[in-house]
Amino acid sequence: MTGHSANLESLAAHLGILPEYFDQAGERHFTSDDTRRALLGAMGVQVDTDDDARDAMERLLEQERRTIVAPVRVLEQYDPAIGRVEVRTPPSRARGPWRLDVELEDGRRYVADGQWRGDETMDLALPPDIPLGYHQLTITLSDAGVEWSDEQTLIVVPNRCVLPDTRVGSRGAFGVIANLYSVRSESNWGIGDFSDLAALGEWAAEVDADFVGVNPLHALLDRGADISPYSPVSRRFRNTIYIDVLRVPELEFLPDLRERLASPEMSAQLESLREPEHVCYDQVMSAKGLALDALHDAFTRFVRESGSERDRAYEAFVHHNEPELSRFAVWMTLVERFASAPKRSVHPTDWRTWPAEFRDPDSEAVQSFAEAHADRVDYHRWLQFETDRQLGEAARRMRDAGMRIGLYQDLAIGTSPCGADTWSNPQLFAAGACVGAPPDPLATQGQDWGMPPLDPRALRENRYRYFIDLVRAGLRYAGALRIDHMLGLFRLFWIPKGKSGTEGAYVRYPAADLLGILALESVRHDALIVGEDLGTVPADVPPTLAKWGILSSKVLQFEREWDGGYKPSDAYPHLALATANTHDMATIAGFWAGRDIDVRRDVGLIASDDDYARAQNDRDNDRRALLHRLASERLLPDAIEPTKPATLRGAIHAFLCRSPASLVGLSLDDLAGEMESVNVPGIGVDQYPCWSRRMSKTIGEIAASSDTEAALRCDGRMGRQVDA
């Protein structure tokens, strides 16, 4: 049904669907009624007619009127509103006693009571000086034997995140950013692991780097096409493929396994995994899985119920992460069960195709399955435990080496629609829509990222628990956290399922609440927050991020003057992370050689000879402009390409480090001179080997290379100067 509907427009606006947006060219796009209906349906509000929209709005308003207290409030520490809570009385407007129970996060309790007299609302006082943290309020109203009760989570937050000056001084710091899966070493099993991460951190510390940034370490299946770190099966848990098998403590109980792992046959197998240019995920998973199965068996036999330090640590880890940990472990076990079934009538990794009784994590069938496969469920809990331990050890080694920030983690924008998070929390996700981006010159139909958006209304009703868990998981062991697509905390582009980006619209999110939670967790973890704020940025976003102390992302290739020239280094803001590129872009070497243009032509992103020639001509202009900027700042003797490629990379890095940006991230790919990109956005692994390209050199070879030394120019940031 088409045609304009005022009731539909009001309903959509009430639920956060924005009526319009401006694209990168400044052109205005209006949200159609068809798009409104589709997105409302994704939110669980079915609307076909104008009368349906009116009725749905009345139901929503009535539901809000019947809610005694808002499910959650996020307030800054010195906001006067912290001292009071508004209570809506039941529609009957009767009279009777009320009781307010307040439990502060530190365990202190406060109780108040009184009489309500039929007023529509009451404004009740809370205890003075409520500290930072998560506090629980319960309000109970009674009348003639009838009782109404409701709860609110009151989240008191600081007014900003930890600022970089407090960690590294006003002169700033630099770090190395790497894709962990791509790292080579003499000892890993064909994919970078946590021991490699620690070794990379120790080398980086030796050259005065203050952090090591990594790709998202979220849980993946690591088989087939399920390898993108930005489309995980869970953002709450981690990818166990990064475990270093030889550092699992249970190996001490298995001398036969130790001997087998040291055998010439095993050495040859591991060498065959290390040799290829791309990560062989399936083979790596198979090799590690066999060893980890045996190690978990040893854990069960020799450690469980022993009362040892490791046994107690496991119990504490499980207790801290329940019930989400067991749900994730059950989902992983179900995936294995369906994958091994002799006749596959379902897609084993997509819970939406499973028999109905297994689609609900709380069903009797799932509970019976978990009990029948208790050992395998425990195996996946143990894998998460060991993954957490090894990541923590890597972070500790970085700090011990002298890094002031240390581990810098990455929180992806979304999760797989068929993964563990959506299975465990289906009510939080809008299954009838996908997150994406509106049309632009490079993607005329927009971009569909294939991930279901979080429903902002459901997120609030959940009291932001899921978001809090994600932030805490990302900050565990970290001195900094990058928020992928930071704009998604303000608004997200929703595309109705089965439609193109031309039929999408932006949906508003509770940015002030989410940013406040980020600030609280930042302060509690003494960690910096970096927002990836690239693309079309609404005017209110930069000052809001600055207000909250969140670092902006400044990428060399995007920091341009009106005429296409590169901005001078002193034009970069202080509250920023400056980099030459991102994981979605060409490396410096690839950019300079135009390798990314050739790849885009090969995969069909550049369709015609004219477009190809135009892209090459634009790149020629980019190269000349960059040489001019580097020469004008005396980082090169003249605007001529150096004979040694590493000299050019070093000049670019020196340019970034000269800027006022608090942090500068140097890509390990650029230090090593890698040519190929790790990802081509919008392209599947069947067209380009996204997320699997490995480094050409090992960490040791990179560290010893004279080219690395030439590329590693960060004048003014090496030596870890601190303010007097």
XYZ file of C-alpha atoms in Angstrom:
724
model
C 0.000 0.000 0.000
C 1.366 3.444 -0.905
C 0.373 7.000 -0.070
C 1.138 9.389 2.769
C -0.216 8.670 6.260
C 0.057 11.191 9.086
C -0.641 8.519 11.722
C 2.013 6.271 10.201
C 4.528 9.107 10.143
C 3.837 9.919 13.818
C 4.142 6.282 14.858
C 7.404 5.850 12.970
C 8.836 9.035 14.484
C 7.792 7.873 17.964
C 9.821 4.691 17.463
C 12.852 6.518 16.101
C 12.503 6.156 12.318
C 13.836 9.420 10.925
C 11.770 11.169 8.246
C 14.746 12.140 6.073
C 18.509 12.142 5.662
C 21.145 13.922 3.579
C 23.584 11.844 1.537
C 27.306 12.483 0.976
C 26.509 14.895 -1.856
C 24.147 16.865 0.366
C 21.045 15.603 -1.419
C 17.938 15.219 0.725
C 16.138 11.854 0.845
C 12.695 11.378 2.385
C 11.531 8.170 4.076
C 8.631 6.602 2.202
C 5.549 5.165 3.895
C 6.390 1.743 2.448
C 9.776 1.899 4.176
C 8.121 3.021 7.412
C 5.763 0.044 7.323
C 8.577 -2.387 6.608
C 10.795 -1.072 9.407
C 7.936 -0.914 11.888
C 7.226 -4.543 11.031
C 10.883 -5.343 11.755
C 10.312 -3.784 15.181
C 7.314 -6.047 15.742
C 4.675 -3.405 14.999
C 2.564 -4.558 12.046
C 0.853 -1.680 10.254
C -1.094 -1.963 6.982
C -3.529 0.940 7.141
C -3.766 4.401 8.629
C -6.173 3.034 11.238
C -3.608 0.358 12.154
C -1.030 3.088 12.751
C -3.442 5.072 14.953
C -4.323 1.982 16.986
C -0.666 0.965 17.360
C 0.229 4.427 18.656
C -2.603 4.309 21.182
C -1.395 0.903 22.412
C 2.166 2.172 22.786
C 1.059 5.255 24.709
C -1.185 3.155 26.929
C 1.690 0.761 27.611
C 3.885 3.715 28.576
C 1.150 5.056 30.869
C 0.942 1.686 32.618
C 4.703 1.570 33.224
C 5.228 2.656 36.822
C 8.851 3.728 36.346
C 11.077 3.947 33.286
C 13.089 0.705 32.995
C 16.398 2.563 32.953
C 17.800 6.052 33.455
C 21.331 7.147 32.600
C 22.341 10.370 34.325
C 25.596 12.235 34.712
C 27.044 12.281 38.202
C 26.109 15.870 39.077
C 22.719 15.952 37.378
C 20.131 17.090 39.960
C 17.674 14.553 38.514
C 19.659 11.782 40.228
C 18.082 12.775 43.535
C 14.527 11.982 42.503
C 12.515 9.391 40.590
C 9.205 9.924 38.836
C 6.577 7.270 39.495
C 3.419 6.859 37.432
C 0.569 5.569 39.511
C -1.823 2.871 38.207
C -4.699 4.067 35.993
C -7.220 3.444 38.804
C -5.764 6.435 40.663
C -6.655 4.742 43.941
C -5.062 5.429 47.314
C -2.709 3.342 49.379
C 0.819 2.813 50.672
C 3.961 2.985 48.508
C 7.402 1.602 49.201
C 10.705 2.483 47.508
C 13.644 0.064 47.798
C 17.026 1.276 46.550
C 19.975 -1.100 46.312
C 23.217 0.648 45.443
C 25.845 -1.227 43.483
C 28.075 -1.486 46.556
C 25.321 -3.335 48.438
C 24.026 -0.468 50.557
C 20.230 -0.360 50.810
C 17.772 2.469 51.306
C 14.051 2.163 52.004
C 11.374 4.839 52.018
C 7.584 4.620 52.195
C 4.494 6.733 52.324
C 0.940 7.120 51.026
C -0.163 7.843 47.474
C -3.366 9.768 47.059
C -4.572 9.229 43.513
C -2.218 11.650 41.774
C -1.231 10.711 38.234
C 2.490 10.844 39.114
C 4.662 11.055 42.213
C 8.135 12.546 42.520
C 10.018 10.531 45.157
C 13.341 11.465 46.754
C 16.345 9.164 46.468
C 19.245 8.930 48.910
C 21.825 11.733 48.595
C 25.224 11.320 46.906
C 24.459 8.254 44.809
C 27.876 7.189 43.467
C 28.909 6.207 39.958
C 27.612 2.804 38.985
C 24.590 0.629 38.368
C 21.874 0.863 41.003
C 18.519 -0.908 41.328
C 15.264 0.772 42.328
C 12.046 -1.103 43.145
C 8.775 0.741 43.643
C 5.727 -1.033 45.082
C 2.208 0.444 45.237
C -0.718 -1.183 47.080
C -4.465 -0.646 47.297
C -7.145 -2.864 48.818
C -5.129 -6.034 48.452
C -3.923 -5.238 44.921
C -0.187 -4.653 44.457
C 1.759 -3.085 41.575
C 5.540 -3.312 41.396
C 8.184 -2.199 38.927
C 11.970 -1.845 38.747
C 14.395 0.683 37.357
C 18.140 0.519 36.759
C 19.678 3.891 37.592
C 23.064 4.263 35.887
C 25.150 7.144 37.222
C 27.965 8.046 34.841
C 30.896 10.483 34.721
C 30.718 13.430 32.342
C 33.398 12.037 30.022
C 35.694 9.133 29.253
C 39.318 8.893 30.315
C 41.283 11.446 28.306
C 44.500 10.500 26.490
C 46.459 13.265 28.209
C 45.983 11.476 31.528
C 47.492 8.274 30.093
C 50.232 9.458 27.753
C 50.601 13.209 28.334
C 49.727 16.028 25.972
C 52.494 15.084 23.509
C 50.663 11.897 22.635
C 51.822 8.406 21.737
C 51.905 5.978 18.849
C 51.160 2.306 18.484
C 51.106 -0.556 16.024
C 47.823 -1.826 14.548
C 47.707 -5.402 13.264
C 45.317 -8.044 11.999
C 46.165 -10.858 14.381
C 45.067 -13.644 12.022
C 47.580 -12.378 9.427
C 50.640 -12.435 11.708
C 53.365 -14.928 10.868
C 55.798 -16.469 13.323
C 58.112 -19.444 13.507
C 55.882 -21.247 15.985
C 52.204 -20.551 15.257
C 49.899 -23.074 13.601
C 49.164 -21.142 10.424
C 47.377 -18.224 12.041
C 48.547 -15.538 14.439
C 47.870 -16.455 18.067
C 47.991 -14.880 21.501
C 51.681 -15.700 21.915
C 52.325 -13.838 18.662
C 50.284 -10.931 20.021
C 52.462 -10.824 23.131
C 55.658 -11.010 21.052
C 54.402 -8.255 18.760
C 53.633 -6.122 21.805
C 57.078 -6.648 23.306
C 58.801 -5.709 20.044
C 56.538 -2.676 19.638
C 57.376 -1.607 23.185
C 61.089 -1.828 22.333
C 60.584 0.781 19.591
C 58.618 2.983 22.034
C 55.088 2.158 20.875
C 52.473 2.495 23.621
C 49.756 0.227 22.271
C 49.005 -2.641 19.919
C 45.646 -2.505 18.186
C 44.024 -5.670 16.844
C 41.036 -6.659 14.725
C 37.902 -7.653 16.651
C 38.590 -10.886 18.538
C 34.891 -11.830 18.685
C 33.766 -15.444 18.360
C 33.663 -16.909 14.846
C 33.130 -20.391 13.451
C 36.317 -20.005 11.355
C 35.062 -22.276 8.619
C 33.948 -21.598 5.060
C 32.820 -18.001 4.681
C 32.382 -17.469 8.460
C 35.713 -15.712 8.923
C 34.987 -11.977 8.970
C 35.917 -10.475 12.358
C 33.267 -7.838 11.690
C 30.429 -10.368 11.340
C 30.888 -12.585 14.401
C 28.553 -15.193 15.828
C 28.969 -13.449 19.189
C 30.403 -10.120 20.271
C 30.147 -11.223 23.892
C 32.701 -14.048 23.555
C 36.007 -14.557 21.747
C 37.525 -16.473 18.870
C 39.226 -19.560 20.258
C 41.298 -20.091 17.097
C 43.841 -17.681 18.617
C 44.704 -20.082 21.450
C 48.361 -21.138 21.453
C 47.999 -24.879 22.013
C 51.532 -25.243 23.362
C 50.777 -22.776 26.181
C 47.676 -24.512 27.518
C 48.550 -25.560 31.112
C 46.918 -29.009 30.797
C 49.678 -30.036 28.388
C 51.787 -30.924 31.433
C 49.426 -33.813 32.178
C 49.774 -35.350 28.710
C 53.375 -36.432 27.961
C 52.223 -38.500 24.987
C 50.560 -35.465 23.427
C 53.647 -33.330 24.074
C 55.767 -35.915 22.327
C 53.366 -36.128 19.388
C 53.275 -32.346 18.977
C 57.074 -32.301 18.870
C 57.310 -35.133 16.326
C 58.680 -34.656 12.777
C 55.269 -35.589 11.380
C 53.528 -32.837 13.356
C 56.273 -30.351 12.515
C 55.728 -31.072 8.830
C 51.970 -30.624 9.195
C 52.396 -27.314 10.968
C 54.882 -26.131 8.372
C 52.313 -26.880 5.679
C 49.868 -24.621 7.555
C 52.438 -21.817 7.876
C 53.517 -21.764 4.244
C 50.414 -20.561 2.321
C 49.807 -16.894 1.553
C 46.349 -17.162 3.092
C 45.058 -18.597 6.360
C 43.638 -22.104 5.875
C 40.931 -21.704 8.510
C 39.363 -25.142 8.195
C 42.690 -26.955 8.452
C 43.891 -24.786 11.334
C 40.657 -25.420 13.211
C 40.930 -29.156 12.623
C 44.531 -29.335 13.829
C 43.913 -27.237 16.917
C 40.598 -28.933 17.653
C 42.163 -32.393 17.971
C 44.731 -31.135 20.457
C 42.264 -29.011 22.408
C 39.859 -31.938 22.757
C 42.595 -33.935 24.487
C 43.583 -30.971 26.649
C 40.018 -30.428 27.826
C 39.781 -34.100 28.719
C 42.920 -33.648 30.828
C 41.370 -30.562 32.422
C 38.276 -32.592 33.346
C 40.287 -35.490 34.788
C 43.106 -33.668 36.564
C 41.936 -30.131 37.336
C 38.178 -30.097 37.899
C 37.201 -30.375 41.565
C 40.894 -30.445 42.544
C 40.657 -27.165 44.435
C 43.733 -25.942 42.571
C 44.244 -22.315 41.616
C 43.282 -23.096 38.013
C 40.168 -24.958 39.114
C 39.096 -21.980 41.234
C 39.862 -19.575 38.384
C 37.647 -21.612 36.059
C 34.798 -21.641 38.568
C 35.099 -17.865 38.974
C 35.167 -17.318 35.207
C 32.046 -19.411 34.672
C 30.208 -17.762 37.567
C 31.088 -14.275 36.301
C 29.862 -14.984 32.759
C 26.704 -16.976 33.405
C 24.101 -17.490 32.082
C 25.387 -16.093 28.773
C 28.455 -18.353 28.749
C 26.472 -21.582 28.933
C 24.007 -20.356 26.319
C 26.889 -19.657 23.966
C 28.440 -23.057 24.718
C 25.124 -24.813 24.060
C 24.753 -22.971 20.738
C 28.251 -24.053 19.683
C 27.426 -27.645 20.637
C 24.179 -27.542 18.669
C 26.072 -26.273 15.607
C 28.418 -29.261 15.887
C 25.473 -31.639 16.279
C 23.670 -30.381 13.181
C 26.904 -30.249 11.162
C 27.601 -33.909 11.918
C 24.080 -35.141 11.176
C 24.138 -37.793 8.399
C 21.249 -36.189 6.514
C 21.290 -32.452 6.712
C 17.795 -31.008 6.532
C 18.958 -27.747 8.113
C 21.789 -25.294 7.712
C 23.956 -26.309 10.681
C 25.310 -22.825 11.414
C 21.986 -20.986 11.019
C 19.716 -21.522 14.017
C 16.781 -20.048 12.068
C 16.663 -23.263 10.009
C 16.851 -25.634 12.987
C 13.812 -27.605 14.159
C 11.456 -25.279 16.014
C 12.169 -26.833 19.413
C 15.855 -25.862 19.139
C 15.311 -22.256 18.102
C 14.363 -21.234 21.643
C 17.298 -21.377 24.092
C 14.853 -21.802 26.991
C 12.939 -24.729 25.497
C 12.804 -28.138 27.145
C 14.451 -29.648 24.057
C 17.454 -27.358 24.401
C 17.734 -27.998 28.134
C 17.596 -31.758 27.571
C 20.186 -31.484 24.821
C 22.511 -29.483 27.091
C 22.238 -32.113 29.826
C 22.854 -34.962 27.382
C 25.932 -33.186 25.978
C 27.193 -31.674 29.219
C 30.840 -32.568 28.551
C 30.839 -30.891 25.147
C 29.101 -27.812 26.534
C 31.789 -27.655 29.208
C 34.433 -27.967 26.465
C 33.237 -24.728 24.887
C 33.101 -23.003 28.281
C 36.674 -24.134 28.911
C 37.810 -22.865 25.499
C 36.491 -19.405 26.405
C 38.239 -19.636 29.776
C 41.602 -20.478 28.212
C 41.144 -17.852 25.489
C 40.514 -15.250 28.166
C 43.580 -16.374 30.131
C 45.928 -16.236 27.151
C 44.644 -12.825 26.044
C 45.139 -11.538 29.578
C 48.685 -12.898 29.589
C 49.463 -11.129 26.295
C 48.103 -7.850 27.684
C 50.167 -8.277 30.870
C 53.341 -8.804 28.856
C 52.670 -5.581 26.953
C 52.268 -3.630 30.171
C 55.346 -5.239 31.690
C 57.297 -4.172 28.595
C 56.461 -0.569 29.426
C 53.446 0.229 27.270
C 51.286 2.972 28.756
C 48.117 1.855 26.961
C 48.849 -1.739 25.960
C 46.133 -3.773 24.288
C 43.764 -1.785 22.065
C 40.672 -3.809 21.159
C 37.969 -3.347 18.534
C 34.191 -3.682 19.009
C 32.398 -4.591 15.768
C 29.166 -2.813 14.845
C 27.018 -5.937 14.621
C 26.643 -9.680 14.781
C 25.668 -12.470 12.405
C 21.895 -12.940 11.993
C 22.310 -16.695 12.408
C 24.776 -16.627 15.309
C 24.773 -17.230 19.033
C 23.917 -13.680 20.108
C 20.722 -13.533 18.052
C 19.759 -17.054 19.178
C 20.304 -16.148 22.831
C 18.625 -12.730 22.649
C 16.213 -12.732 19.686
C 14.017 -10.093 21.306
C 16.838 -7.537 21.022
C 17.245 -7.747 17.251
C 15.061 -6.540 14.379
C 15.138 -9.677 12.238
C 13.236 -8.058 9.373
C 15.949 -5.513 8.591
C 19.691 -5.312 7.997
C 22.271 -2.722 8.971
C 23.866 -0.964 6.035
C 24.695 2.318 4.360
C 22.726 4.548 1.982
C 23.640 4.788 -1.702
C 26.818 6.663 -2.638
C 28.913 7.032 -5.805
C 30.765 3.771 -5.119
C 27.628 1.789 -4.179
C 24.645 3.170 -6.049
C 22.232 0.703 -4.413
C 23.650 1.267 -0.951
C 25.411 -1.316 1.195
C 23.689 -4.174 3.001
C 26.035 -5.485 5.688
C 23.848 -8.507 6.370
C 23.572 -7.967 10.136
C 20.311 -7.420 12.045
C 20.144 -4.100 13.909
C 19.523 -3.878 17.605
C 16.009 -2.609 18.276
C 16.530 0.582 20.326
C 13.241 0.113 22.197
C 14.118 -3.477 23.125
C 17.631 -2.395 24.089
C 16.193 0.107 26.537
C 13.697 -2.388 27.932
C 16.679 -4.712 28.436
C 18.155 -1.902 30.594
C 21.151 -1.839 28.212
C 22.516 -5.051 29.744
C 23.582 -6.441 26.373
C 25.401 -3.230 25.423
C 27.085 -3.083 28.833
C 28.275 -6.676 28.426
C 29.739 -5.880 25.002
C 31.633 -2.855 26.266
C 32.963 -4.718 29.282
C 34.107 -7.630 27.124
C 35.880 -5.218 24.790
C 37.608 -3.404 27.634
C 38.709 -6.533 29.479
C 42.526 -6.346 29.608
C 42.468 -3.326 27.255
C 43.828 0.192 27.647
C 41.774 1.413 24.689
C 38.684 0.321 22.778
C 37.730 1.249 19.226
C 33.987 1.424 18.535
C 33.399 0.398 14.930
C 30.935 2.694 13.127
C 30.554 5.020 16.103
C 27.734 6.796 14.301
C 25.635 3.696 15.021
C 25.259 4.868 18.613
C 23.463 7.926 17.235
C 21.622 6.455 14.255
C 21.810 3.368 12.061
C 20.744 2.899 8.462
C 18.148 0.114 8.357
C 17.343 -1.646 5.097
C 14.131 -3.707 4.985
C 14.914 -7.359 4.413
C 14.954 -8.189 0.706
C 15.198 -4.537 -0.352
C 18.090 -2.377 -1.533
C 19.679 0.564 0.237
C 17.548 2.934 -1.848
C 14.590 1.839 0.294
C 16.323 2.182 3.650
C 16.030 4.814 6.376
C 17.905 5.926 9.467
C 16.718 4.883 12.916
C 17.597 6.951 15.980
C 19.361 5.413 19.008
C 19.626 6.698 22.610
C 23.084 8.199 22.083
C 23.301 10.084 25.386
C 22.593 6.903 27.362
C 25.015 4.747 25.370
C 27.801 7.341 25.493
C 27.296 7.697 29.231
C 27.712 3.955 29.699
C 30.885 4.095 27.583
C 32.199 6.852 29.849
C 31.433 4.857 32.994
C 33.186 1.737 31.727
C 36.078 3.825 30.377
C 36.687 5.307 33.832
C 36.309 1.942 35.562
C 38.803 0.286 33.205
C 41.051 3.378 32.990
C 40.849 3.038 29.214
C 40.515 5.334 26.219
C 37.595 5.181 23.790
C 38.145 5.723 20.068
C 35.141 6.259 17.810
C 35.303 5.234 14.155
C 33.353 8.248 12.861
C 34.082 8.095 9.135
C 31.549 8.710 6.375
C 28.623 11.128 6.395
C 28.713 12.617 9.880
C 25.742 14.646 11.186
C 26.729 18.083 12.455
C 25.896 17.279 16.090
C 28.152 14.212 16.296
C 31.695 15.739 16.464
C 30.933 18.144 19.352
C 29.071 15.383 21.184
C 32.006 12.983 20.906
C 34.376 15.734 22.028
C 32.138 16.505 25.005
C 32.325 12.860 26.097
C 36.120 12.675 25.584
C 35.905 10.140 22.739
C 38.729 10.222 20.208
C 37.757 10.825 16.602
C 39.243 8.730 13.765
C 41.304 10.734 11.312
C 42.497 8.852 8.225
C 45.120 10.450 5.983
C 43.287 9.668 2.743
C 40.115 11.388 3.958
C 41.735 14.498 5.455
C 41.622 16.702 2.363
C 41.338 20.364 1.457
C 38.521 21.627 -0.757
C 40.767 21.305 -3.843
C 41.742 17.685 -3.137
C 45.064 18.490 -1.502
C 46.034 16.892 1.797
C 45.457 18.911 4.947
C 48.587 20.024 6.808
C 49.573 17.976 9.820
C 48.693 20.787 12.239
C 45.058 20.681 11.022
C 44.434 17.375 12.800
C 42.556 17.701 16.113
C 44.150 16.735 19.406
C 41.364 14.404 20.517
C 41.920 11.917 17.706
C 43.574 8.734 16.519
C 45.392 9.417 13.240
C 46.169 6.593 10.787
C 47.209 6.280 7.161
C 44.377 3.857 6.328
C 41.949 1.300 7.771
C 41.290 -2.419 7.354
C 38.851 -1.565 4.532
C 41.427 0.404 2.558
C 44.591 -0.176 0.568
C 47.911 -0.419 2.344
C 50.321 2.444 1.628
C 52.240 0.265 -0.836
C 49.022 -0.923 -2.470
C 47.687 2.622 -2.691
C 50.888 3.910 -4.254
C 50.977 1.120 -6.827
C 47.249 1.404 -7.562
C 46.826 -2.235 -6.630
C 43.432 -1.536 -5.029
C 42.165 -0.041 -8.313
C 43.173 -3.191 -10.172
C 41.448 -5.385 -7.583
C 38.241 -3.354 -7.768
C 38.306 -3.720 -11.551
C 38.902 -7.484 -11.279
C 35.934 -8.027 -8.943
C 33.536 -5.810 -10.865
C 33.407 -2.760 -8.603
C 34.833 -0.737 -11.496
C 32.685 -1.688 -14.448
C 33.970 0.211 -17.474
C 37.251 1.141 -19.121
C 36.369 4.819 -18.709
C 35.824 4.415 -14.959
C 39.094 2.498 -14.688
C 40.998 5.229 -16.528
C 39.335 7.887 -14.373
C 40.322 6.050 -11.184
C 43.928 5.809 -12.361
C 44.004 9.500 -13.234
C 42.584 10.394 -9.821
C 45.263 8.267 -8.184
C 47.992 10.096 -10.121
C 46.634 13.336 -8.695
C 46.538 11.829 -5.196
C 50.171 10.768 -5.426
C 51.298 14.211 -6.579
C 49.261 15.908 -3.851
C 50.706 13.669 -1.150
C 54.290 14.211 -2.318
C 53.642 17.952 -2.329
C 52.317 17.873 1.234
C 55.234 15.765 2.531
C 57.774 18.017 0.814
C 56.082 21.192 2.064
C 56.512 19.920 5.622
C 60.143 18.967 4.889
C 59.540 15.307 5.456
C 60.875 14.639 1.970
C 63.613 16.748 0.324
C 61.366 17.478 -2.659
C 58.031 16.432 -4.181
C 59.562 13.471 -5.987
C 58.884 9.830 -5.201
C 61.778 8.403 -3.139
C 63.750 5.596 -4.744
C 63.214 3.467 -1.636
C 59.514 2.679 -0.892
C 60.167 2.434 2.848
C 61.355 6.052 2.822
C 57.956 7.166 1.543
C 56.147 5.092 4.170
C 58.384 6.601 6.843
C 57.643 10.140 5.663
C 53.895 9.458 5.843
C 54.240 8.077 9.355
C 56.374 11.060 10.399
C 53.663 13.355 9.007
C 51.013 11.683 11.164
C 53.224 11.728 14.238
C 53.893 15.437 13.733
C 50.165 16.156 14.025
C 48.521 17.209 17.315
C 46.525 13.934 17.340
C 46.811 12.289 20.753
C 47.322 8.848 19.251
C 48.865 7.702 15.979
C 48.367 4.150 14.748
C 50.951 2.671 12.397
C 49.742 -0.375 10.503
C 51.977 -3.421 10.775
C 51.165 -3.990 7.092
C 52.654 -0.583 6.266
C 55.709 -1.065 8.433
C 56.351 -4.326 6.576
C 55.481 -2.951 3.126
C 52.540 -5.265 2.378
C 50.919 -4.722 -1.007
C 47.588 -6.566 -0.772
C 44.580 -5.357 1.211
C 43.040 -7.615 3.845
C 39.498 -6.687 2.800
C 37.540 -5.281 -0.126
C 34.206 -3.948 1.219
C 31.095 -5.330 -0.421
C 32.878 -8.365 -1.854
C 32.493 -11.958 -0.686
C 35.319 -14.388 -0.022
C 34.421 -16.160 -3.263
C 35.580 -13.080 -5.205
C 38.501 -11.904 -3.077
C 40.309 -13.596 -0.154
C 39.015 -11.150 2.455
C 40.173 -11.635 6.052
C 42.754 -14.313 5.219
C 45.792 -12.632 3.640
C 48.868 -13.367 5.756
C 51.937 -11.223 6.338
C 54.879 -11.881 4.019
C 57.372 -11.857 6.915
C 57.430 -13.151 10.466
C 57.468 -10.807 13.444
C 61.180 -11.477 13.875
C 61.928 -10.676 10.245
C 59.913 -7.470 10.411
C 61.703 -6.396 13.582
C 65.149 -7.027 12.028
C 64.432 -5.378 8.664
C 66.146 -2.136 7.663
C 62.998 -1.289 5.667
C 60.968 -1.463 8.887
C 63.449 0.865 10.535
C 63.082 3.328 7.637
C 59.285 3.127 7.747
C 59.151 3.482 11.535
C 59.488 7.265 11.760
C 57.523 8.814 14.561
C 59.605 11.845 15.446
C 58.614 13.395 18.745
C 56.688 10.354 19.985
C 59.532 7.905 20.394
C 61.122 7.836 23.811
C 57.815 8.053 25.687
C 58.286 11.636 26.771
C 55.929 12.732 29.504
C 54.840 16.214 30.437
C 56.866 17.897 33.105
